[in-house]
Amino acid sequence: MRFDEYRQHDGLGLASLVRKREVSARELVALAIDRMNAVNPALNAIVTRMDEQAAARAASDLSGPFAGVPFVLKDIMQAHAGVRTCMGSAALRQHVPQAHEEMTRRWLAAGVVPVGVSNASEFGLKPQTESRLWGAVHNPWRPGLSAGGSSGGSAAAVAAGMVPMAGGNDIGGSIRLPAALCGLFGFKPGRGRTPWSSTHAEIAQGAAVQHVLTRSVRDSAAMLDATCAPFGRAAFHVAPPARSYSAEVERSPGRLRVGFSRLSPLGMPVDADCTAAVDQCARLLAGLGHDVQELTPPLAWADLYEDVMIMMYTTAAAMVREVRMTTGCKADAFESDTRLMAAVGRMYAAVELLASQARWAEYLQGWQAFRSQCDVWLTPVVTQAALPLGAFRTPGWQTLMAHVCLKIGLGRAMLRSDGVRQSLLEVLNYVAFTTPVNLMGLPAMSVPLYQSADGLPLAVQLVGGVGEEGLLFNLAAQLELAQPWFGRVPMRTDQLP
């Protein structure tokens, strides 16, 4: 098999060829390794290679729906026994786990062959992938631009043709954002649908979830079928689906009521390409027979975004505390922004955190009321279409001033200051449409239907109700058939610097 033939297939397609003995798992792994050798030096998507482990596994007797298919694990909560896993942090650069994480076990049971571990931002806290430990991931569509985050390494690996699918996780958009910027399908399951971790406690009340980034809808559905079984240690349990997600891909969604929003609930700018992507999808949905109208959920948006920040700050504080307790490392082992977020997170009293999390249920109640008007919500994924690397890098002077304010007890005053508030709002506006979905525990997907005038991919987000992953797969398959994206791929190997 040649690389151009390899790239013509999704994961299920490659697995079918392996079952029919038209290609071997060893050949597929060799193609994946050759592609990594060719393009990863320019992209920095893969930070730990698994060539030997992959070759040994490919030579073994594999079973499952994806038997023999090359795969990439993310460097966060997807540990593989005996393979370095750092959570994107220099504090864990020497960490080699002795056991598989639960999601890794389930992916291995599905038959995939991990060939590497992908780059990620430190603890997955940022919407771009530019860690101090690993450096920046370049977007395969245009090196120098961000691939998004925190699953940017996985997205770049799939978009560049190294593998047909890769692991991701999502606490505020970390599957959907990179998928949108790299032209992939990114599905975020609802709260509790997939296991978070077999070694770490659930974080952020189940707002963080695990799944994959893929090129096809059916790969995502089949992989969710393989990983969504109940997990005894999970803090959140959901009813099993009525039918397999692979079966849902074959079903019509019927006539749906689709509400769409083009404007940021924060009242801040949204790029013209981002709104154009929504308009294009709205027209496509209307042409497919759906009832489409402009609607925005009547939520307490100002409170919701404040609670998003509390979630991220306190998550950073918890992660830093856990790593320091287990490794004994010093504070300077972490990136300055991570230390700053953790310091802010420690300002919140337990009663403030509990009050914040109690409001999450109120937002969900508001969403449920909104569902009386529509079945699916259509929005942009991001509010800025093409960000250069370093766009959200905090200036050194601002970080220094923030740490001084925190040290002398002026942390809350600092957060209310105009300069800091504006910087926070700019980052928050970038993820204004994805983060609320995590708080409410809803399933959502990034669907790569749009391409800008200068050839860059962009996606829309479609959000369903609690437990409605199946409905989203119905709709995704319909959109994929109506406006295929599988054949849109970035530059050739010889065009990469």
Coordinates of C-alpha atoms in Angstrom, one line a residue:
M1 CA 0.0 0.0 0.0
R2 CA 1.2 3.5 -0.8
F3 CA 0.6 6.6 1.3
D4 CA -1.9 8.1 -1.1
E5 CA -3.9 4.8 -0.8
Y6 CA -3.6 4.8 3.0
R7 CA -5.0 8.3 3.2
Q8 CA -8.0 7.4 1.1
H9 CA -9.4 5.3 4.0
D10 CA -10.8 6.0 7.4
G11 CA -10.1 3.8 10.4
L12 CA -13.0 1.4 9.7
G13 CA -11.9 1.2 6.1
L14 CA -8.4 0.3 7.0
A15 CA -9.6 -2.3 9.5
S16 CA -11.8 -3.9 6.8
L17 CA -8.7 -4.2 4.5
V18 CA -6.8 -5.9 7.4
R19 CA -9.7 -8.4 8.0
K20 CA -9.7 -9.2 4.3
R21 CA -5.9 -9.6 4.3
E22 CA -5.6 -7.0 1.6
V23 CA -3.1 -5.2 3.8
S24 CA -1.4 -6.2 7.1
A25 CA -1.3 -4.3 10.4
R26 CA 2.5 -4.2 10.0
E27 CA 2.2 -2.5 6.7
L28 CA -0.2 0.1 8.1
V29 CA 2.1 0.8 11.1
A30 CA 5.1 1.2 8.7
L31 CA 3.1 3.7 6.7
A32 CA 2.2 5.7 9.8
I33 CA 5.8 5.7 11.0
D34 CA 7.0 6.8 7.5
R35 CA 4.5 9.6 7.6
M36 CA 5.6 10.7 11.1
N37 CA 9.2 10.7 9.9
A38 CA 8.3 12.9 7.0
V39 CA 6.1 15.6 8.5
N40 CA 6.4 15.5 12.3
P41 CA 9.7 17.5 12.4
A42 CA 7.8 20.4 10.9
L43 CA 4.6 20.0 12.9
N44 CA 5.7 18.8 16.3
A45 CA 2.5 16.8 16.7
I46 CA 4.0 13.7 18.2
V47 CA 6.3 14.0 21.3
T48 CA 6.8 10.4 22.2
R49 CA 7.3 7.7 19.6
M50 CA 6.2 4.1 20.1
D51 CA 7.8 2.5 17.0
E52 CA 9.0 -0.7 18.8
Q53 CA 5.8 -1.2 20.8
A54 CA 3.7 -0.6 17.6
A55 CA 5.7 -3.1 15.5
A56 CA 5.3 -5.7 18.2
R57 CA 1.6 -5.2 18.6
A58 CA 1.0 -5.1 14.9
A59 CA 2.6 -8.6 14.7
S60 CA 0.3 -10.0 17.3
D61 CA -3.2 -11.4 16.9
L62 CA -5.5 -8.4 17.1
S63 CA -9.3 -8.2 17.2
G64 CA -12.0 -5.5 17.5
P65 CA -13.6 -3.1 15.1
F66 CA -10.3 -1.2 14.5
A67 CA -7.9 -4.2 14.5
G68 CA -4.6 -3.1 13.1
V69 CA -5.4 0.6 12.7
P70 CA -2.6 3.0 13.7
F71 CA -3.6 5.4 16.5
V72 CA -2.2 8.2 18.6
L73 CA -2.7 8.7 22.3
K74 CA -2.8 12.2 23.9
D75 CA -0.3 13.1 26.5
I76 CA -3.1 13.7 29.1
M77 CA -5.1 11.0 30.9
Q78 CA -4.4 8.4 28.2
A79 CA -1.4 6.6 29.7
H80 CA 0.0 3.5 28.1
A81 CA 2.0 1.2 30.4
G82 CA 5.8 1.7 29.9
V83 CA 5.4 4.8 27.8
R84 CA 6.3 8.3 29.0
T85 CA 3.3 10.4 29.8
C86 CA 3.8 13.9 31.0
M87 CA 0.4 15.7 31.0
G88 CA 2.2 18.4 28.9
S89 CA 4.2 19.4 32.0
A90 CA 7.9 19.6 32.7
A91 CA 7.1 18.5 36.3
L92 CA 6.3 15.1 34.9
R93 CA 8.9 14.8 32.2
Q94 CA 10.2 11.5 33.7
H95 CA 6.9 9.9 34.5
V96 CA 6.5 6.4 33.0
P97 CA 3.2 4.8 34.1
Q98 CA 3.1 1.1 35.0
A99 CA -0.5 0.5 33.9
H100 CA -2.8 1.6 31.1
E101 CA -5.5 4.2 31.7
E102 CA -9.1 3.0 31.3
M103 CA -9.6 4.7 28.0
T104 CA -6.4 3.3 26.7
R105 CA -7.5 -0.2 27.7
R106 CA -10.7 0.3 25.8
W107 CA -9.0 1.6 22.7
L108 CA -6.6 -1.3 22.8
A109 CA -9.5 -3.7 23.1
A110 CA -11.0 -2.1 20.0
G111 CA -7.8 -3.2 18.2
V112 CA -5.9 0.0 17.5
V113 CA -2.1 0.1 17.4
P114 CA -0.8 3.2 19.2
V115 CA 2.2 4.6 17.3
G116 CA 2.9 7.6 19.5
V117 CA 1.8 10.1 22.1
S118 CA 0.6 13.6 20.9
N119 CA 1.6 17.0 22.1
A120 CA -0.8 18.8 24.5
S121 CA -0.8 22.0 26.5
E122 CA 0.1 21.7 30.2
F123 CA -2.7 19.8 31.9
G124 CA -5.0 20.7 29.0
L125 CA -5.7 24.2 30.4
K126 CA -5.2 26.2 27.2
P127 CA -7.1 26.5 23.9
Q128 CA -3.8 26.2 22.0
T129 CA -1.0 23.6 22.1
E130 CA 2.3 25.4 22.9
S131 CA 3.7 23.9 26.1
R132 CA 7.1 24.9 27.6
L133 CA 8.0 21.2 27.7
W134 CA 7.2 20.2 24.1
G135 CA 7.0 23.5 22.2
A136 CA 4.3 24.5 19.7
V137 CA 2.2 22.4 17.4
H138 CA 1.9 23.8 13.9
N139 CA -1.3 23.6 11.9
P140 CA -0.8 21.2 8.9
W141 CA -2.9 23.5 6.8
R142 CA -0.5 26.4 7.4
P143 CA 2.5 26.0 9.6
G144 CA 2.8 29.1 11.8
L145 CA -0.8 29.0 12.7
S146 CA -2.2 27.3 15.8
A147 CA -3.7 23.8 15.5
G148 CA -5.9 24.7 18.5
G149 CA -5.8 23.0 21.9
S150 CA -5.4 21.3 24.1
S151 CA -5.6 18.3 21.7
G152 CA -3.7 20.1 19.0
G153 CA -1.1 17.4 18.6
S154 CA -3.7 14.8 18.0
A155 CA -5.5 17.0 15.5
A156 CA -2.3 17.8 13.6
A157 CA -1.4 14.1 13.5
V158 CA -4.8 13.1 11.9
A159 CA -5.0 16.1 9.6
A160 CA -1.4 15.5 8.3
G161 CA -2.2 11.8 7.5
M162 CA -0.1 10.1 10.2
V163 CA -3.1 8.2 11.6
P164 CA -6.8 8.2 10.7
M165 CA -7.9 8.9 14.3
A166 CA -6.4 10.0 17.6
G167 CA -7.3 10.4 21.3
G168 CA -8.5 13.7 22.7
N169 CA -10.2 15.0 25.8
D170 CA -12.3 18.1 26.3
I171 CA -12.9 20.3 29.4
G172 CA -13.9 23.4 27.5
G173 CA -13.5 22.6 23.8
S174 CA -10.2 20.7 23.6
I175 CA -11.6 18.2 21.1
R176 CA -13.8 20.5 19.2
L177 CA -11.4 23.5 18.8
P178 CA -8.5 21.6 17.2
A179 CA -10.9 19.6 15.1
A180 CA -12.4 22.8 13.8
L181 CA -9.0 24.4 12.9
C182 CA -7.6 21.2 11.3
G183 CA -10.6 20.2 9.2
L184 CA -11.7 17.1 11.3
F185 CA -14.8 15.8 12.9
G186 CA -14.6 16.3 16.7
F187 CA -17.3 14.8 18.9
K188 CA -17.6 15.6 22.6
P189 CA -19.8 13.0 24.4
G190 CA -22.0 14.1 27.3
R191 CA -21.1 14.0 30.9
G192 CA -20.4 10.4 32.1
R193 CA -20.6 8.8 28.6
T194 CA -16.9 7.7 28.6
P195 CA -14.6 7.0 31.5
W196 CA -12.3 9.8 32.6
S197 CA -9.6 8.0 34.5
S198 CA -8.8 4.8 36.4
T199 CA -6.0 6.5 38.3
H200 CA -7.2 10.1 38.9
A201 CA -10.4 11.4 40.4
E202 CA -13.0 13.0 38.2
I203 CA -12.2 16.7 37.7
A204 CA -14.5 19.6 37.3
Q205 CA -17.7 17.7 38.1
G206 CA -17.5 15.6 35.0
A207 CA -17.1 18.6 32.7
A208 CA -14.0 16.9 31.2
V209 CA -14.7 14.0 28.9
Q210 CA -12.6 11.6 26.6
H211 CA -13.1 10.6 23.0
V212 CA -11.4 10.8 19.6
L213 CA -10.8 13.1 16.7
T214 CA -11.5 11.5 13.3
R215 CA -11.9 12.2 9.6
S216 CA -15.2 10.4 9.3
V217 CA -18.4 10.4 11.3
R218 CA -18.7 6.6 11.3
D219 CA -15.2 6.2 12.9
S220 CA -16.2 8.5 15.8
A221 CA -19.5 6.6 16.3
A222 CA -17.9 3.2 16.2
M223 CA -15.2 4.2 18.6
L224 CA -17.8 5.6 21.0
D225 CA -19.6 2.2 20.8
A226 CA -16.3 0.6 21.8
T227 CA -15.7 2.9 24.8
C228 CA -19.0 3.9 26.3
A229 CA -19.7 0.9 28.6
P230 CA -20.2 1.7 32.3
F231 CA -17.1 2.1 34.4
G232 CA -17.4 1.2 38.1
R233 CA -15.1 4.0 39.4
A234 CA -16.9 6.8 37.4
A235 CA -18.6 9.5 39.5
F236 CA -21.3 10.0 36.9
H237 CA -23.3 7.3 35.3
V238 CA -25.7 7.7 32.3
A239 CA -28.3 5.5 30.8
P240 CA -27.0 3.3 28.0
P241 CA -27.9 4.3 24.4
A242 CA -31.1 2.9 22.9
R243 CA -29.1 1.5 20.0
S244 CA -25.5 1.5 18.8
Y245 CA -24.0 4.8 17.6
S246 CA -22.9 3.0 14.4
A247 CA -26.6 2.2 13.8
E248 CA -27.5 5.9 14.5
V249 CA -25.2 6.9 11.6
E250 CA -27.4 4.9 9.3
R251 CA -30.7 6.5 10.6
S252 CA -32.3 9.7 9.4
P253 CA -32.6 12.5 11.9
G254 CA -36.0 13.4 10.7
R255 CA -37.1 17.0 10.6
L256 CA -35.3 18.9 13.4
R257 CA -35.8 22.3 14.8
V258 CA -32.4 24.0 14.7
G259 CA -31.7 27.2 16.6
F260 CA -28.6 29.1 15.5
S261 CA -26.5 31.8 17.1
R262 CA -23.9 34.0 15.3
L263 CA -23.1 36.5 18.0
S264 CA -20.9 35.8 21.1
P265 CA -23.0 35.8 24.3
L266 CA -20.1 38.0 25.7
G267 CA -21.0 40.7 23.3
M268 CA -17.5 40.6 21.8
P269 CA -16.4 40.3 18.1
V270 CA -16.8 37.2 16.1
D271 CA -14.7 36.8 12.9
A272 CA -16.6 37.1 9.6
D273 CA -15.5 33.6 8.6
C274 CA -16.9 32.1 11.8
T275 CA -20.3 33.7 11.2
A276 CA -20.2 32.8 7.5
A277 CA -19.7 29.1 8.5
V278 CA -22.8 29.2 10.7
D279 CA -24.8 30.9 7.9
Q280 CA -23.7 28.4 5.4
C281 CA -24.6 25.5 7.7
A282 CA -28.0 27.0 8.4
R283 CA -28.8 27.2 4.7
L284 CA -27.7 23.6 4.2
L285 CA -29.8 22.4 7.1
A286 CA -32.8 24.3 5.8
G287 CA -32.2 22.8 2.3
L288 CA -32.3 19.4 4.0
G289 CA -35.7 20.1 5.3
H290 CA -35.0 21.2 8.9
D291 CA -36.7 24.1 10.6
V292 CA -34.0 26.7 11.1
Q293 CA -34.3 30.0 13.0
E294 CA -32.0 32.3 15.0
L295 CA -32.2 31.6 18.7
T296 CA -30.0 31.9 21.7
P297 CA -30.5 30.0 25.0
P298 CA -31.9 32.4 27.7
L299 CA -29.0 31.7 30.2
A300 CA -27.4 33.9 32.8
W301 CA -24.4 34.3 30.6
A302 CA -22.4 36.6 32.8
D303 CA -22.6 34.2 35.7
L304 CA -22.0 31.2 33.5
Y305 CA -18.7 32.6 32.2
E306 CA -17.6 33.6 35.7
D307 CA -18.2 30.0 36.7
V308 CA -16.2 28.8 33.7
M309 CA -13.2 30.7 35.0
I310 CA -13.7 29.4 38.5
M311 CA -13.8 25.9 37.0
M312 CA -10.5 26.4 35.1
Y313 CA -8.7 28.2 38.0
T314 CA -9.7 25.6 40.6
T315 CA -8.8 22.7 38.2
A316 CA -5.4 24.2 37.7
A317 CA -5.0 24.5 41.5
A318 CA -6.0 20.9 42.0
M319 CA -3.7 19.6 39.3
V320 CA -0.7 21.6 40.6
R321 CA -1.3 20.4 44.1
E322 CA -1.6 16.7 43.1
V323 CA 1.6 16.8 41.0
R324 CA 3.6 18.6 43.7
M325 CA 2.4 16.1 46.3
T326 CA 3.3 13.1 44.2
T327 CA 6.6 14.3 42.8
G328 CA 7.9 16.8 45.3
C329 CA 8.7 19.2 42.5
K330 CA 9.0 23.0 43.1
A331 CA 6.6 25.6 41.8
D332 CA 8.9 26.7 39.0
A333 CA 8.5 23.2 37.4
F334 CA 5.2 24.5 36.0
E335 CA 4.6 27.1 33.4
S336 CA 4.1 30.7 34.6
D337 CA 0.5 30.8 33.4
T338 CA -0.3 27.5 35.1
R339 CA 1.1 28.8 38.4
L340 CA -0.9 31.9 38.0
M341 CA -4.1 30.1 37.3
A342 CA -3.5 27.8 40.3
A343 CA -2.8 30.7 42.6
V344 CA -6.0 32.3 41.5
G345 CA -7.8 29.0 42.1
R346 CA -6.5 28.8 45.6
M347 CA -8.2 32.2 46.4
Y348 CA -11.7 30.6 46.2
A349 CA -13.2 29.4 49.4
A350 CA -14.9 26.0 49.4
V351 CA -18.3 27.7 49.8
E352 CA -17.6 29.8 46.7
L353 CA -16.7 26.7 44.7
L354 CA -19.8 24.8 45.9
A355 CA -22.0 27.8 45.0
S356 CA -20.5 28.0 41.6
Q357 CA -21.1 24.3 40.9
A358 CA -24.6 24.5 42.2
R359 CA -25.3 27.1 39.5
W360 CA -24.4 24.6 36.8
A361 CA -27.8 22.9 37.4
E362 CA -29.5 26.2 36.9
Y363 CA -27.8 26.6 33.5
L364 CA -28.9 23.2 32.5
Q365 CA -32.5 24.0 33.6
G366 CA -32.4 27.1 31.3
W367 CA -31.1 24.9 28.5
Q368 CA -33.9 22.4 29.0
A369 CA -36.4 25.2 28.7
F370 CA -34.7 26.4 25.5
R371 CA -35.2 22.8 24.1
S372 CA -38.9 23.5 23.9
Q373 CA -38.1 25.8 21.0
C374 CA -35.4 23.7 19.2
D375 CA -33.8 20.3 19.1
V376 CA -30.2 21.3 18.2
W377 CA -28.2 24.5 18.7
L378 CA -25.9 25.6 15.9
T379 CA -23.0 28.0 16.7
P380 CA -19.4 28.8 15.7
V381 CA -16.8 26.6 17.3
V382 CA -14.3 29.5 17.7
T383 CA -14.7 33.2 17.4
Q384 CA -11.4 33.8 15.6
A385 CA -10.6 31.8 12.5
A386 CA -6.8 31.7 12.1
L387 CA -4.7 32.5 15.1
P388 CA -0.9 32.7 14.8
L389 CA 1.2 30.7 17.3
G390 CA 1.6 32.7 20.5
A391 CA -1.6 34.7 20.2
F392 CA -2.6 33.9 23.8
R393 CA 0.8 34.0 25.3
T394 CA 0.7 36.2 28.5
P395 CA 3.2 39.0 28.5
G396 CA 6.0 38.5 31.1
W397 CA 5.3 41.8 32.8
Q398 CA 1.6 41.0 33.2
T399 CA 2.4 37.6 34.7
L400 CA 4.9 39.2 37.1
M401 CA 2.5 41.9 38.2
A402 CA -0.2 39.3 38.7
H403 CA 2.0 37.2 41.0
V404 CA 2.9 40.2 43.0
C405 CA -0.8 41.1 43.5
L406 CA -1.5 37.6 44.6
K407 CA 1.3 37.6 47.0
I408 CA 0.3 40.8 48.7
G409 CA -3.4 39.8 48.9
L410 CA -4.7 41.9 46.0
G411 CA -5.7 38.9 43.8
R412 CA -9.4 39.8 43.5
A413 CA -8.6 43.4 42.9
M414 CA -6.3 42.3 40.1
L415 CA -9.0 40.2 38.5
R416 CA -11.3 43.2 38.5
S417 CA -8.7 45.5 36.9
D418 CA -9.5 46.7 33.3
G419 CA -6.3 45.3 31.8
V420 CA -6.5 41.8 33.3
R421 CA -10.2 41.6 32.7
Q422 CA -9.8 42.5 29.1
S423 CA -7.1 39.8 28.6
L424 CA -9.3 37.2 30.3
L425 CA -12.3 38.2 28.2
E426 CA -10.3 37.8 24.9
V427 CA -9.4 34.2 25.8
L428 CA -12.9 33.5 27.1
N429 CA -14.5 34.9 24.0
Y430 CA -12.4 32.6 21.9
V431 CA -14.1 29.6 23.6
A432 CA -17.4 31.4 24.3
F433 CA -19.5 28.7 22.5
T434 CA -17.7 25.6 23.6
T435 CA -17.2 26.0 27.4
P436 CA -20.9 26.4 28.4
V437 CA -21.5 22.9 26.9
N438 CA -19.0 21.3 29.2
L439 CA -20.6 22.9 32.3
M440 CA -24.0 21.6 31.3
G441 CA -22.7 18.2 30.4
L442 CA -24.2 18.2 26.9
P443 CA -23.0 16.2 23.8
A444 CA -21.7 18.4 21.0
M445 CA -19.8 18.1 17.8
S446 CA -17.5 20.2 15.6
V447 CA -18.4 19.6 11.9
P448 CA -15.9 20.8 9.3
L449 CA -18.2 22.1 6.6
Y450 CA -16.6 25.4 5.8
Q451 CA -13.4 26.5 4.1
S452 CA -12.3 30.1 4.1
A453 CA -11.3 32.1 0.9
D454 CA -7.7 31.4 1.7
G455 CA -8.2 27.7 2.0
L456 CA -8.3 27.2 5.7
P457 CA -10.8 24.8 7.2
L458 CA -13.4 25.9 9.8
A459 CA -16.3 24.2 11.5
V460 CA -19.6 24.8 13.2
Q461 CA -20.7 23.4 16.5
L462 CA -24.0 21.5 16.9
V463 CA -25.2 20.8 20.5
G464 CA -27.8 18.2 21.5
G465 CA -29.7 17.5 24.7
V466 CA -28.6 15.3 27.6
G467 CA -28.1 11.7 26.4
E468 CA -28.7 12.7 22.7
E469 CA -25.4 11.6 21.2
G470 CA -27.3 9.4 18.9
L471 CA -29.3 12.3 17.5
L472 CA -26.1 14.2 16.8
F473 CA -24.7 11.2 14.9
N474 CA -27.9 11.1 12.8
L475 CA -27.4 14.7 11.9
A476 CA -23.6 14.5 11.4
A477 CA -24.0 11.6 8.9
Q478 CA -26.6 13.6 7.0
L479 CA -24.4 16.6 6.8
E480 CA -21.4 14.5 5.8
L481 CA -23.3 13.0 2.9
A482 CA -24.7 16.3 1.8
Q483 CA -21.4 18.1 1.9
P484 CA -18.5 15.7 2.2
W485 CA -15.2 16.8 3.7
F486 CA -13.2 13.6 3.8
G487 CA -11.3 14.4 0.6
R488 CA -10.2 17.9 1.8
V489 CA -6.6 17.4 3.1
P490 CA -3.8 19.8 3.8
M491 CA -0.5 20.3 1.9
R492 CA 1.7 17.6 0.5
T493 CA 4.7 16.4 2.5
D494 CA 7.1 18.2 0.1
Q495 CA 5.3 21.5 0.8
L496 CA 6.1 21.4 4.5
P497 CA 9.1 23.5 5.6

